[in-house]
């Protein structure tokens, strides 16, 4: 083993590389557990305790995404509660498309990282898939949708906490 390389012949990691690795592990884990409501508290703790602050360059820009996404999630929950999901489905798809656009826009402006955008895009995709799989007003389908919506809300709220912490609020 060379004196310039650490364990396994790899060069030793510097602190920045360790932070990037920790962030990537957090992002991958969030994406993996996004659809499981049993993991909600774990995800909150993971996001809030990770060094993910650097992934959100502008708190205001992230909070714009959060406002649109959270109002869309609330709209879905209201539609489930009032048994109007099927009649509201077109508006929900339209709102999810708007979320995708604002995520891509803030990513293009480098206000959020590719990693944060990846999580948000995956959340929209999971919602879209779940909405497409609903057959009528099947109670178990609606309950699965509710659980997914609530879990995604926890994740985006956790990112909002990180964004606000970065802003010093």
CSV table of C-alpha atoms in Angstrom, one decimal:
chain,number,residue,atom,x,y,z
A,1,UNK,CA,0.0,0.0,0.0
A,2,UNK,CA,1.3,3.4,-1.0
A,3,UNK,CA,1.9,6.0,1.6
A,4,UNK,CA,-0.3,8.3,-0.4
A,5,UNK,CA,-3.3,6.0,-0.3
A,6,UNK,CA,-5.5,4.9,2.5
A,7,UNK,CA,-7.2,1.6,3.2
A,8,UNK,CA,-7.9,-0.5,0.1
A,9,UNK,CA,-5.5,1.5,-2.1
A,10,UNK,CA,-7.9,4.5,-2.3
A,11,UNK,CA,-6.7,8.0,-1.6
A,12,UNK,CA,-7.9,9.3,1.8
A,13,UNK,CA,-11.1,11.3,1.6
A,14,UNK,CA,-11.1,14.9,2.6
A,15,UNK,CA,-13.8,16.5,4.7
A,16,UNK,CA,-15.7,17.8,1.6
A,17,UNK,CA,-15.9,14.4,0.1
A,18,UNK,CA,-17.2,12.9,3.4
A,19,UNK,CA,-19.9,15.5,3.5
A,20,UNK,CA,-20.9,14.8,-0.2
A,21,UNK,CA,-21.0,11.1,0.5
A,22,UNK,CA,-23.2,11.7,3.6
A,23,UNK,CA,-25.5,13.9,1.6
A,24,UNK,CA,-25.7,11.3,-1.3
A,25,UNK,CA,-26.5,8.5,1.3
A,26,UNK,CA,-29.2,10.7,2.8
A,27,UNK,CA,-30.8,11.5,-0.6
A,28,UNK,CA,-30.7,7.9,-1.7
A,29,UNK,CA,-32.3,6.8,1.5
A,30,UNK,CA,-35.0,9.5,1.3
A,31,UNK,CA,-35.9,8.4,-2.2
A,32,UNK,CA,-35.9,4.7,-1.2
A,33,UNK,CA,-38.2,5.3,1.8
A,34,UNK,CA,-40.4,8.0,0.4
A,35,UNK,CA,-43.4,5.7,-0.1
A,36,UNK,CA,-43.3,4.1,3.4
A,37,UNK,CA,-45.2,6.0,6.1
A,38,UNK,CA,-43.5,3.9,8.8
A,39,UNK,CA,-40.3,5.6,7.9
A,40,UNK,CA,-41.6,9.2,8.3
A,41,UNK,CA,-39.9,10.0,11.6
A,42,UNK,CA,-36.7,8.3,10.5
A,43,UNK,CA,-36.7,10.5,7.4
A,44,UNK,CA,-37.3,13.7,9.3
A,45,UNK,CA,-34.4,12.9,11.6
A,46,UNK,CA,-32.2,11.9,8.7
A,47,UNK,CA,-32.9,15.1,6.8
A,48,UNK,CA,-32.7,17.5,9.7
A,49,UNK,CA,-29.5,16.0,11.1
A,50,UNK,CA,-27.6,15.7,7.8
A,51,UNK,CA,-25.3,18.4,6.3
A,52,UNK,CA,-27.9,18.9,3.6
A,53,UNK,CA,-28.0,22.7,4.1
A,54,UNK,CA,-25.5,23.2,1.2
A,55,UNK,CA,-28.0,21.6,-1.2
A,56,UNK,CA,-30.4,24.5,-0.8
A,57,UNK,CA,-28.7,27.7,-2.0
A,58,UNK,CA,-31.7,29.9,-1.5
A,59,UNK,CA,-34.2,29.3,1.2
A,60,UNK,CA,-36.7,31.6,-0.5
A,61,UNK,CA,-36.5,29.6,-3.8
A,62,UNK,CA,-37.0,26.3,-1.9
A,63,UNK,CA,-39.9,27.8,0.0
A,64,UNK,CA,-41.6,28.7,-3.3
A,65,UNK,CA,-41.4,25.1,-4.3
A,66,UNK,CA,-42.6,24.1,-0.8
A,67,UNK,CA,-45.6,26.4,-1.0
A,68,UNK,CA,-46.8,25.0,-4.3
A,69,UNK,CA,-46.1,21.4,-3.5
A,70,UNK,CA,-47.7,21.5,0.0
A,71,UNK,CA,-50.8,23.2,-1.4
A,72,UNK,CA,-51.0,20.5,-4.0
A,73,UNK,CA,-50.7,17.8,-1.3
A,74,UNK,CA,-53.4,19.5,0.8
A,75,UNK,CA,-55.6,19.7,-2.3
A,76,UNK,CA,-55.2,15.9,-2.8
A,77,UNK,CA,-56.1,15.2,0.9
A,78,UNK,CA,-59.1,17.5,0.7
A,79,UNK,CA,-60.3,15.7,-2.5
A,80,UNK,CA,-59.9,12.3,-0.7
A,81,UNK,CA,-61.8,13.6,2.4
A,82,UNK,CA,-64.6,15.0,0.4
A,83,UNK,CA,-64.9,12.0,-2.0
A,84,UNK,CA,-64.1,14.3,-5.0
A,85,UNK,CA,-60.7,12.8,-6.0
A,86,UNK,CA,-62.0,11.5,-9.4
A,87,UNK,CA,-63.6,14.9,-10.3
A,88,UNK,CA,-60.5,16.8,-9.2
A,89,UNK,CA,-57.9,14.5,-10.8
A,90,UNK,CA,-57.2,16.8,-13.8
A,91,UNK,CA,-56.5,19.7,-11.5
A,92,UNK,CA,-54.2,17.5,-9.4
A,93,UNK,CA,-52.3,16.4,-12.5
A,94,UNK,CA,-52.0,20.1,-13.5
A,95,UNK,CA,-50.7,21.1,-10.1
A,96,UNK,CA,-48.1,18.2,-10.1
A,97,UNK,CA,-46.9,19.4,-13.5
A,98,UNK,CA,-46.5,22.9,-12.0
A,99,UNK,CA,-44.5,21.5,-9.2
A,100,UNK,CA,-42.2,19.7,-11.7
A,101,UNK,CA,-41.7,23.0,-13.6
A,102,UNK,CA,-40.8,25.1,-10.6
A,103,UNK,CA,-38.4,22.4,-9.4
A,104,UNK,CA,-36.7,22.3,-12.7
A,105,UNK,CA,-36.6,26.1,-12.8
A,106,UNK,CA,-35.0,26.4,-9.4
A,107,UNK,CA,-32.5,23.7,-10.3
A,108,UNK,CA,-31.6,25.4,-13.5
A,109,UNK,CA,-31.0,28.6,-11.5
A,110,UNK,CA,-28.8,26.6,-9.1
A,111,UNK,CA,-31.0,27.6,-6.2
A,112,UNK,CA,-31.5,23.9,-5.3
A,113,UNK,CA,-29.1,21.1,-6.0
A,114,UNK,CA,-29.6,18.2,-8.4
A,115,UNK,CA,-30.0,16.0,-5.3
A,116,UNK,CA,-32.9,18.0,-3.8
A,117,UNK,CA,-34.5,18.2,-7.3
A,118,UNK,CA,-34.1,14.4,-7.6
A,119,UNK,CA,-36.1,13.8,-4.4
A,120,UNK,CA,-38.8,16.2,-5.3
A,121,UNK,CA,-39.1,14.8,-8.8
A,122,UNK,CA,-39.3,11.3,-7.4
A,123,UNK,CA,-42.0,12.4,-5.0
A,124,UNK,CA,-44.1,13.8,-7.9
A,125,UNK,CA,-43.5,10.6,-9.9
A,126,UNK,CA,-44.6,8.4,-7.0
A,127,UNK,CA,-47.8,10.5,-6.6
A,128,UNK,CA,-48.4,10.4,-10.4
A,129,UNK,CA,-48.0,6.6,-10.4
A,130,UNK,CA,-50.3,6.2,-7.3
A,131,UNK,CA,-52.9,8.4,-8.8
A,132,UNK,CA,-52.8,6.4,-12.1
A,133,UNK,CA,-53.3,3.2,-10.2
A,134,UNK,CA,-56.4,4.2,-8.4
A,135,UNK,CA,-59.5,2.3,-9.5
A,136,UNK,CA,-62.6,4.4,-8.7
A,137,UNK,CA,-63.0,5.1,-5.0
A,138,UNK,CA,-61.4,1.9,-3.7
A,139,UNK,CA,-60.8,2.6,0.1
A,140,UNK,CA,-57.5,0.8,0.2
A,141,UNK,CA,-56.2,2.7,-2.9
A,142,UNK,CA,-57.3,6.0,-1.3
A,143,UNK,CA,-55.6,5.1,2.0
A,144,UNK,CA,-52.4,4.2,0.2
A,145,UNK,CA,-52.5,7.6,-1.6
A,146,UNK,CA,-53.2,9.4,1.7
A,147,UNK,CA,-50.2,7.7,3.4
A,148,UNK,CA,-48.0,8.6,0.4
A,149,UNK,CA,-49.2,12.3,0.4
A,150,UNK,CA,-48.6,12.5,4.2
A,151,UNK,CA,-45.1,11.0,3.9
A,152,UNK,CA,-44.1,13.3,1.1
A,153,UNK,CA,-45.4,16.3,3.1
A,154,UNK,CA,-43.1,15.3,6.0
A,155,UNK,CA,-40.1,15.1,3.7
A,156,UNK,CA,-40.8,18.5,2.0
A,157,UNK,CA,-41.5,20.1,5.4
A,158,UNK,CA,-38.2,18.7,6.6
A,159,UNK,CA,-36.4,20.3,3.7
A,160,UNK,CA,-38.2,23.6,4.6
A,161,UNK,CA,-36.8,23.3,8.2
A,162,UNK,CA,-33.3,23.0,6.7
A,163,UNK,CA,-33.9,25.9,4.3
A,164,UNK,CA,-35.2,28.1,7.1
A,165,UNK,CA,-32.3,27.1,9.4
A,166,UNK,CA,-29.9,28.1,6.6
A,167,UNK,CA,-31.7,31.5,6.4
A,168,UNK,CA,-31.3,31.9,10.1
A,169,UNK,CA,-35.0,31.8,11.0
